Amino acid sequence: METAVGPVVDPVHSDDRLPERTSVVVVGGGIVGSSTALYLAEKGVSVVLCEKGHIAGEQSSRNWGWVTARGRDMRELPLCLESARLWKGMNEFLGTETGYRRLGSLRLYDTEENLAIGEEWLMEAQLLQIQAKFLQRGEIEELAPGASRQFKGALYAPDDGRAEPQKAAPAIVEGARRRGAKIFTQCAVRGVDIQAGKVAGVVTERGRIACDAIVLAGGGWSTVFCSNLDIRLPQMLVQASAMRTEPMDGPVGPTIYADKFSLRKRLDGGYNIGDPFHTKTEITPDSFRYAYDYLPMLQKSWKRLRPKFGSRALREWRRPRHWSLDQVSPFEKLRVLDPPATDLFLNRAQRSLVETFPAFAQARIAQRWAGLIDITPDAVPVISKVDALPGLFLNTGFSGHGFGLGPGAGKLMADIVADDAPIVDPTPFRYSRFIDGSRPKPKAGF
């Protein structure tokens, strides 16, 4: 078995010369930042994307590759559907392979409790014309052949799909470059140059870029970036693990999400396997700073989050919350968040998979990895301007849904920055919900 931690991502070269001025700087080269740059460039907006490490170096290459609306929060669902529409044409739009295939998703239920949650979700989702249905026993066997047992039920969403996380963001960012965007990797943005109370530019480790707007798409780093601006952005990082098999014979059917494992076929012939209901959550300084914000989530998901003290806490205690723009920033000291996988969760998921589908007893595990997911208190992203600092926009907090939502989130953010008609109502994603006393709560999908 390979000893490498992070997945190998399609390489993206960096442009050479930092421009003196642009209209918009996008901070972060994950799928959300890359999609934002793509759709801004498509509008003819001058845009520069800066990534402290390499494109899709963190969660954008480490997720399971799902493009799904099934199970999503109703506040997210319109954006999910728009993003799925963009995904369907993405390979043709970019002229290259993202790995996207529309093969559906299948939620298998082992317990009456989870089945009831699925039934409740579908009743609401059907009001938004979601294409999903519960299956009869024979239909389940046709879509998930070889199961050793029967299930309480199954929810099938035929319009869901999957793409390849190690390919998608690099393909999207290269598409942005072909449309005029400038792409810089190994180029951390240290902070914002503020003049007359608004954004006037950014200061990178390689120099200053004058600009009118900055889109912060920093994922798990967004809260750190905002702290230097004295802007409160509650996010909690949770660690999810995944593994892939070597290429093997097996069905190329829908993505499968069960009570104790997840499964999808990869473009390379292997499978991605994960534990859908357990994440590792370390107690850090932000756990105390934002404890009140997260009480509703903790009450609902305490067992799933598994909070504990670990090495990340010490690192974050030592990390400054403020620094000057001529200092080396936290983003240069740690380029890529690359935690080891949680073997306990993956071993358990693999055992459950083999018990359910015995054919996978022959699977050879090629690699395991983990990534850190940025979760907001209501598990709904922030796609919004920040009134306190004109010119600052946030595109972060995707709570494990960012890969599927990426193109839609990038398009919506581009619409907001350009002051165009948005593809969906951005109100559910407004930043102000965290500071106006509304205390949003998590609903379906978490």
XYZ file of C-alpha atoms in Angstrom:
446
model
C 0.000 0.000 0.000
C 1.214 3.522 -0.813
C 2.515 5.615 2.046
C 1.642 8.993 0.472
C -1.030 10.884 2.389
C -2.654 13.300 -0.029
C -4.007 12.301 -3.451
C -1.959 13.125 -6.548
C -3.572 16.098 -8.281
C -3.283 17.045 -11.944
C -0.520 19.683 -12.053
C -1.193 23.345 -12.837
C 1.691 25.676 -13.673
C 1.921 29.135 -12.196
C 2.037 32.322 -14.232
C 5.343 34.141 -13.962
C 4.777 37.847 -13.519
C 2.488 39.250 -10.849
C 0.337 42.036 -12.358
C 0.302 45.470 -10.752
C -3.496 45.723 -11.014
C -6.576 43.606 -11.642
C -10.287 44.008 -10.967
C -10.718 40.989 -8.667
C -8.317 38.804 -6.700
C -9.578 35.342 -5.775
C -7.834 33.897 -2.720
C -7.813 30.110 -2.783
C -7.377 27.568 -5.548
C -9.865 24.898 -4.542
C -12.889 24.096 -6.648
C -14.863 27.086 -5.341
C -12.095 29.604 -5.962
C -11.281 28.083 -9.344
C -14.954 28.198 -10.377
C -15.234 31.814 -9.213
C -12.243 32.757 -11.357
C -13.699 30.839 -14.312
C -17.058 32.598 -14.288
C -15.579 36.036 -13.595
C -13.242 35.569 -16.557
C -16.172 34.345 -18.648
C -17.861 37.696 -17.939
C -14.761 39.526 -19.173
C -13.718 40.617 -15.668
C -9.981 40.935 -15.066
C -9.186 38.354 -12.388
C -6.139 36.950 -10.607
C -6.261 33.760 -8.541
C -3.658 33.266 -5.801
C -3.137 29.920 -4.090
C -0.710 29.492 -1.180
C 0.065 25.885 -2.141
C -1.047 24.031 -5.256
C -4.421 23.944 -6.972
C -6.866 21.607 -5.164
C -4.210 20.757 -2.606
C -6.629 20.391 0.299
C -10.253 19.256 0.557
C -11.047 19.908 -3.112
C -8.915 16.890 -4.055
C -9.664 14.826 -0.939
C -13.464 14.626 -1.023
C -15.450 11.666 -2.321
C -16.294 13.228 -5.685
C -20.051 13.477 -5.272
C -22.215 15.857 -7.305
C -25.502 15.336 -5.524
C -28.675 17.143 -4.517
C -30.016 14.189 -2.548
C -30.185 14.915 1.158
C -29.152 18.543 0.879
C -30.576 21.337 3.024
C -33.573 23.018 1.379
C -31.702 26.336 1.574
C -28.975 24.814 -0.620
C -31.137 22.841 -2.996
C -31.747 25.533 -5.675
C -27.984 26.110 -5.871
C -27.398 22.333 -5.985
C -29.673 22.046 -9.001
C -28.011 24.965 -10.799
C -24.581 23.559 -10.037
C -25.616 20.155 -11.384
C -26.722 21.844 -14.607
C -23.280 23.441 -14.937
C -21.539 20.147 -14.161
C -23.456 18.372 -16.927
C -21.906 20.641 -19.555
C -18.556 21.157 -17.856
C -16.392 18.796 -19.920
C -17.664 20.369 -23.135
C -17.450 23.912 -21.743
C -13.831 23.431 -20.701
C -12.818 21.173 -23.564
C -11.178 18.760 -21.142
C -11.951 15.939 -18.700
C -13.215 16.621 -15.183
C -14.384 13.046 -14.676
C -18.021 14.121 -14.495
C -20.574 11.409 -15.209
C -24.290 11.545 -14.427
C -24.957 8.072 -13.027
C -27.241 8.847 -10.099
C -26.938 8.328 -6.348
C -28.482 5.658 -4.186
C -29.093 6.026 -0.438
C -29.448 2.627 1.217
C -31.186 2.545 4.615
C -30.548 -0.023 7.356
C -32.610 1.654 10.076
C -36.171 2.909 10.311
C -34.879 6.127 11.888
C -32.725 7.072 8.905
C -35.418 5.941 6.483
C -37.875 8.332 8.145
C -35.372 11.191 7.744
C -35.107 10.363 4.050
C -38.873 10.271 3.621
C -39.260 13.631 5.326
C -36.552 15.139 3.112
C -38.155 13.874 -0.090
C -41.544 15.346 0.836
C -39.942 18.799 1.060
C -37.608 18.355 -1.900
C -40.383 17.379 -4.277
C -41.805 20.891 -3.879
C -38.626 22.067 -5.630
C -39.056 19.515 -8.435
C -36.180 17.324 -7.283
C -35.926 14.128 -9.326
C -35.741 11.431 -6.647
C -37.846 8.472 -5.562
C -37.973 5.503 -3.188
C -37.315 2.138 -4.819
C -38.963 -1.241 -4.630
C -36.881 -4.299 -3.669
C -36.284 -5.433 -7.264
C -35.196 -1.944 -8.306
C -32.669 -1.843 -5.462
C -31.163 -5.150 -6.550
C -30.868 -3.905 -10.134
C -28.944 -0.756 -9.119
C -26.906 -2.366 -6.315
C -26.348 -5.991 -7.384
C -24.651 -8.553 -5.201
C -25.889 -7.403 -1.794
C -25.851 -10.046 0.931
C -28.953 -8.702 2.646
C -32.062 -6.629 2.155
C -32.433 -2.992 3.144
C -35.203 -1.088 4.915
C -35.469 1.092 1.829
C -33.532 3.084 -0.747
C -33.771 6.610 -2.145
C -32.595 7.036 -5.739
C -31.709 10.385 -7.361
C -31.074 9.702 -11.088
C -29.822 13.216 -11.889
C -26.972 13.061 -9.370
C -23.468 12.403 -10.607
C -19.808 12.262 -9.718
C -16.544 13.783 -10.904
C -12.865 13.276 -10.136
C -11.579 15.607 -7.387
C -7.967 15.267 -8.535
C -8.924 16.459 -12.023
C -11.827 18.865 -11.652
C -10.369 21.999 -10.043
C -7.198 21.893 -12.193
C -9.347 21.601 -15.322
C -11.574 24.476 -14.180
C -8.680 26.777 -13.302
C -7.033 26.105 -16.670
C -10.352 27.011 -18.261
C -10.235 30.289 -16.347
C -6.697 30.904 -17.623
C -7.800 30.348 -21.239
C -10.434 33.029 -20.683
C -7.877 35.542 -19.438
C -7.431 34.840 -15.711
C -3.953 34.874 -14.205
C -3.132 31.920 -11.935
C -0.426 31.994 -9.251
C 0.468 29.012 -7.079
C 2.879 29.009 -4.128
C 1.732 32.603 -3.735
C 0.037 33.274 -0.407
C -2.058 36.398 0.048
C -0.936 37.837 3.370
C -3.813 40.273 3.695
C -5.845 43.155 2.356
C -4.643 46.679 1.614
C -7.452 48.891 2.922
C -7.668 52.528 1.879
C -10.507 54.958 2.647
C -12.350 52.125 4.401
C -12.539 49.772 1.406
C -10.476 47.192 -0.452
C -7.697 48.792 -2.495
C -5.524 45.743 -3.091
C -3.938 42.648 -1.633
C -0.429 42.025 -0.424
C 0.992 38.671 -1.437
C 4.300 37.105 -0.483
C 5.495 38.154 -3.953
C 4.215 41.732 -3.860
C 1.128 43.918 -3.983
C -1.733 43.713 -6.472
C -4.096 46.674 -6.682
C -7.718 45.573 -7.071
C -11.304 46.641 -6.508
C -12.521 43.426 -4.921
C -11.259 40.290 -3.232
C -13.116 36.974 -3.109
C -12.000 34.872 -0.156
C -12.438 31.203 -1.079
C -9.998 29.866 1.481
C -12.005 26.947 2.858
C -10.640 26.013 6.254
C -8.274 29.003 6.172
C -10.967 31.646 5.670
C -11.533 32.220 9.395
C -7.786 32.750 9.908
C -7.667 35.273 7.067
C -10.694 37.129 8.436
C -9.241 37.285 11.952
C -6.509 39.599 10.703
C -9.273 41.920 9.474
C -11.186 41.697 12.788
C -14.055 40.083 10.894
C -15.825 37.312 12.787
C -16.384 34.224 10.615
C -17.458 31.125 12.579
C -16.203 27.940 10.974
C -15.302 24.623 12.544
C -12.905 22.184 10.872
C -13.749 18.492 10.908
C -11.596 15.756 9.454
C -13.049 13.200 7.061
C -11.136 10.207 5.720
C -11.340 8.286 2.457
C -9.540 5.538 0.605
C -9.325 4.213 -2.924
C -8.898 0.741 -4.290
C -6.772 -0.437 -7.147
C -8.698 -0.888 -10.432
C -11.059 -3.856 -10.216
C -14.077 -5.345 -11.923
C -17.333 -4.103 -10.513
C -20.523 -2.212 -11.332
C -20.310 1.312 -12.755
C -23.597 2.318 -11.211
C -24.823 5.071 -8.929
C -22.833 6.457 -6.039
C -23.878 4.442 -2.972
C -24.352 6.025 0.442
C -25.251 3.581 3.215
C -25.520 3.834 6.984
C -21.945 2.605 7.519
C -20.054 3.140 4.253
C -20.027 5.084 0.996
C -18.891 3.841 -2.401
C -18.370 5.182 -5.897
C -16.621 3.977 -9.016
C -13.607 6.036 -10.096
C -12.673 6.949 -13.637
C -9.439 4.918 -13.243
C -11.388 1.715 -12.535
C -10.988 1.700 -8.773
C -13.489 2.701 -6.084
C -13.576 5.421 -3.443
C -14.702 4.171 -0.024
C -15.554 6.291 3.012
C -17.349 6.417 6.351
C -20.316 8.746 5.857
C -21.277 9.257 9.490
C -18.064 9.734 11.441
C -15.582 12.593 11.406
C -12.711 13.546 13.669
C -13.181 16.910 15.368
C -10.321 18.373 17.372
C -10.988 20.866 20.140
C -9.109 24.042 19.208
C -9.185 27.716 20.253
C -11.998 28.339 17.762
C -14.057 25.657 19.513
C -14.264 28.031 22.484
C -14.548 31.261 20.478
C -17.553 29.985 18.557
C -19.034 27.550 21.086
C -22.336 29.410 21.353
C -22.772 29.429 17.550
C -22.335 25.659 17.365
C -24.468 24.542 20.312
C -27.441 23.529 18.100
C -25.153 21.489 15.842
C -23.363 19.824 18.716
C -26.668 18.851 20.315
C -27.747 17.264 17.042
C -24.492 15.667 15.913
C -22.345 15.044 19.017
C -21.686 11.356 18.251
C -20.886 12.029 14.619
C -18.401 14.828 15.326
C -16.415 12.929 18.009
C -14.656 15.997 19.534
C -11.255 15.415 21.149
C -7.955 17.151 21.840
C -5.129 16.576 19.364
C -1.975 18.044 17.840
C -3.871 20.639 15.805
C -4.958 22.414 18.999
C -1.385 23.203 20.017
C -0.514 24.436 16.532
C -3.521 26.748 16.455
C -2.881 28.076 19.980
C 0.530 29.180 18.717
C -0.764 30.699 15.485
C -1.164 34.500 15.569
C -4.574 36.046 14.927
C -3.038 39.300 13.723
C 0.088 40.001 11.693
C 1.415 42.859 9.601
C 1.505 42.526 5.826
C 5.293 42.673 5.724
C 5.498 39.575 7.965
C 5.494 35.941 6.941
C 1.860 34.896 7.277
C 0.370 31.672 8.695
C -0.435 30.665 5.093
C 3.264 30.532 4.226
C 4.215 28.585 7.328
C 1.797 25.765 6.501
C 1.041 25.541 2.779
C -1.170 22.447 2.755
C -3.368 20.873 5.432
C -2.442 17.201 5.001
C -3.637 15.141 7.998
C -3.296 11.351 8.154
C -6.379 9.227 7.642
C -8.337 7.877 10.604
C -7.838 4.139 10.164
C -10.490 3.278 12.758
C -13.237 4.834 10.617
C -11.943 3.454 7.306
C -11.413 -0.075 8.602
C -14.941 -0.111 9.953
C -16.345 1.188 6.661
C -14.428 -1.434 4.708
C -15.701 -4.246 6.937
C -19.278 -3.070 6.520
C -18.856 -2.788 2.745
C -17.511 -6.351 2.483
C -20.300 -7.678 4.722
C -22.877 -5.980 2.500
C -21.245 -6.596 -0.891
C -18.965 -9.648 -0.513
C -17.360 -9.090 -3.938
C -15.332 -6.286 -2.351
C -13.454 -8.776 -0.182
C -11.047 -8.975 -3.135
C -10.465 -5.197 -3.253
C -6.875 -4.059 -2.756
C -6.574 -0.693 -0.997
C -4.170 1.576 -2.882
C -4.231 4.700 -0.716
C -5.838 6.347 2.322
C -6.019 10.051 3.046
C -7.901 12.682 5.030
C -8.994 16.276 4.547
C -10.344 19.097 6.705
C -13.859 20.340 5.977
C -14.978 23.881 6.808
C -18.385 23.721 8.500
C -20.565 26.698 9.397
C -22.978 26.640 12.372
C -25.933 25.874 10.079
C -23.950 23.724 7.587
C -24.853 26.166 4.798
C -22.133 28.110 2.954
C -21.377 31.817 2.967
C -21.564 33.322 -0.540
C -21.800 37.000 0.194
C -20.406 40.477 0.381
C -19.196 41.788 3.741
C -20.797 45.145 4.482
C -18.143 46.093 7.039
C -15.446 46.089 4.342
C -16.644 47.151 0.874
C -14.905 45.110 -1.771
C -14.580 41.947 0.359
C -16.625 38.898 -0.640
C -16.736 35.481 1.033
C -17.194 32.128 -0.728
C -16.550 29.600 2.011
C -18.043 27.286 4.650
C -19.333 24.577 2.304
C -19.672 22.012 5.079
C -18.680 18.997 3.000
C -20.823 19.963 0.000
C -18.314 22.195 -1.774
C -17.259 19.828 -4.552
C -20.761 19.370 -5.910
C -21.700 22.999 -5.297
C -18.413 24.378 -6.654
C -19.451 25.494 -10.160
C -22.763 26.904 -8.924
C -21.074 28.721 -6.045
C -18.489 30.164 -8.416
C -21.175 31.338 -10.839
C -23.273 32.863 -8.043
C -20.231 34.640 -6.602
C -19.295 36.001 -10.030
C -22.847 37.308 -10.429
C -22.720 39.009 -7.021
C -19.311 40.616 -7.618
C -20.315 41.824 -11.111
C -23.709 43.013 -9.783
C -25.525 40.838 -12.324
C -28.793 38.970 -11.823
C -27.862 35.972 -9.628
C -28.509 32.408 -10.780
C -30.343 31.764 -7.481
C -31.497 33.891 -4.576
C -28.337 34.511 -2.501
C -30.228 35.422 0.674
C -29.727 32.038 2.450
C -25.968 32.439 2.009
C -25.601 35.970 3.376
C -22.728 36.557 5.781
C -24.844 38.850 7.967
C -26.809 35.899 9.377
C -23.897 35.220 11.718
C -23.778 38.718 13.167
C -27.415 39.896 13.176
C -28.559 37.700 16.058
C -30.551 35.243 13.926
C -28.419 32.274 15.081
C -29.093 29.938 12.140
C -29.411 26.223 12.843
C -28.522 23.088 10.863
C -31.389 21.294 9.148
C -31.480 18.407 6.673
C -28.297 17.115 5.122
C -26.059 17.211 8.202
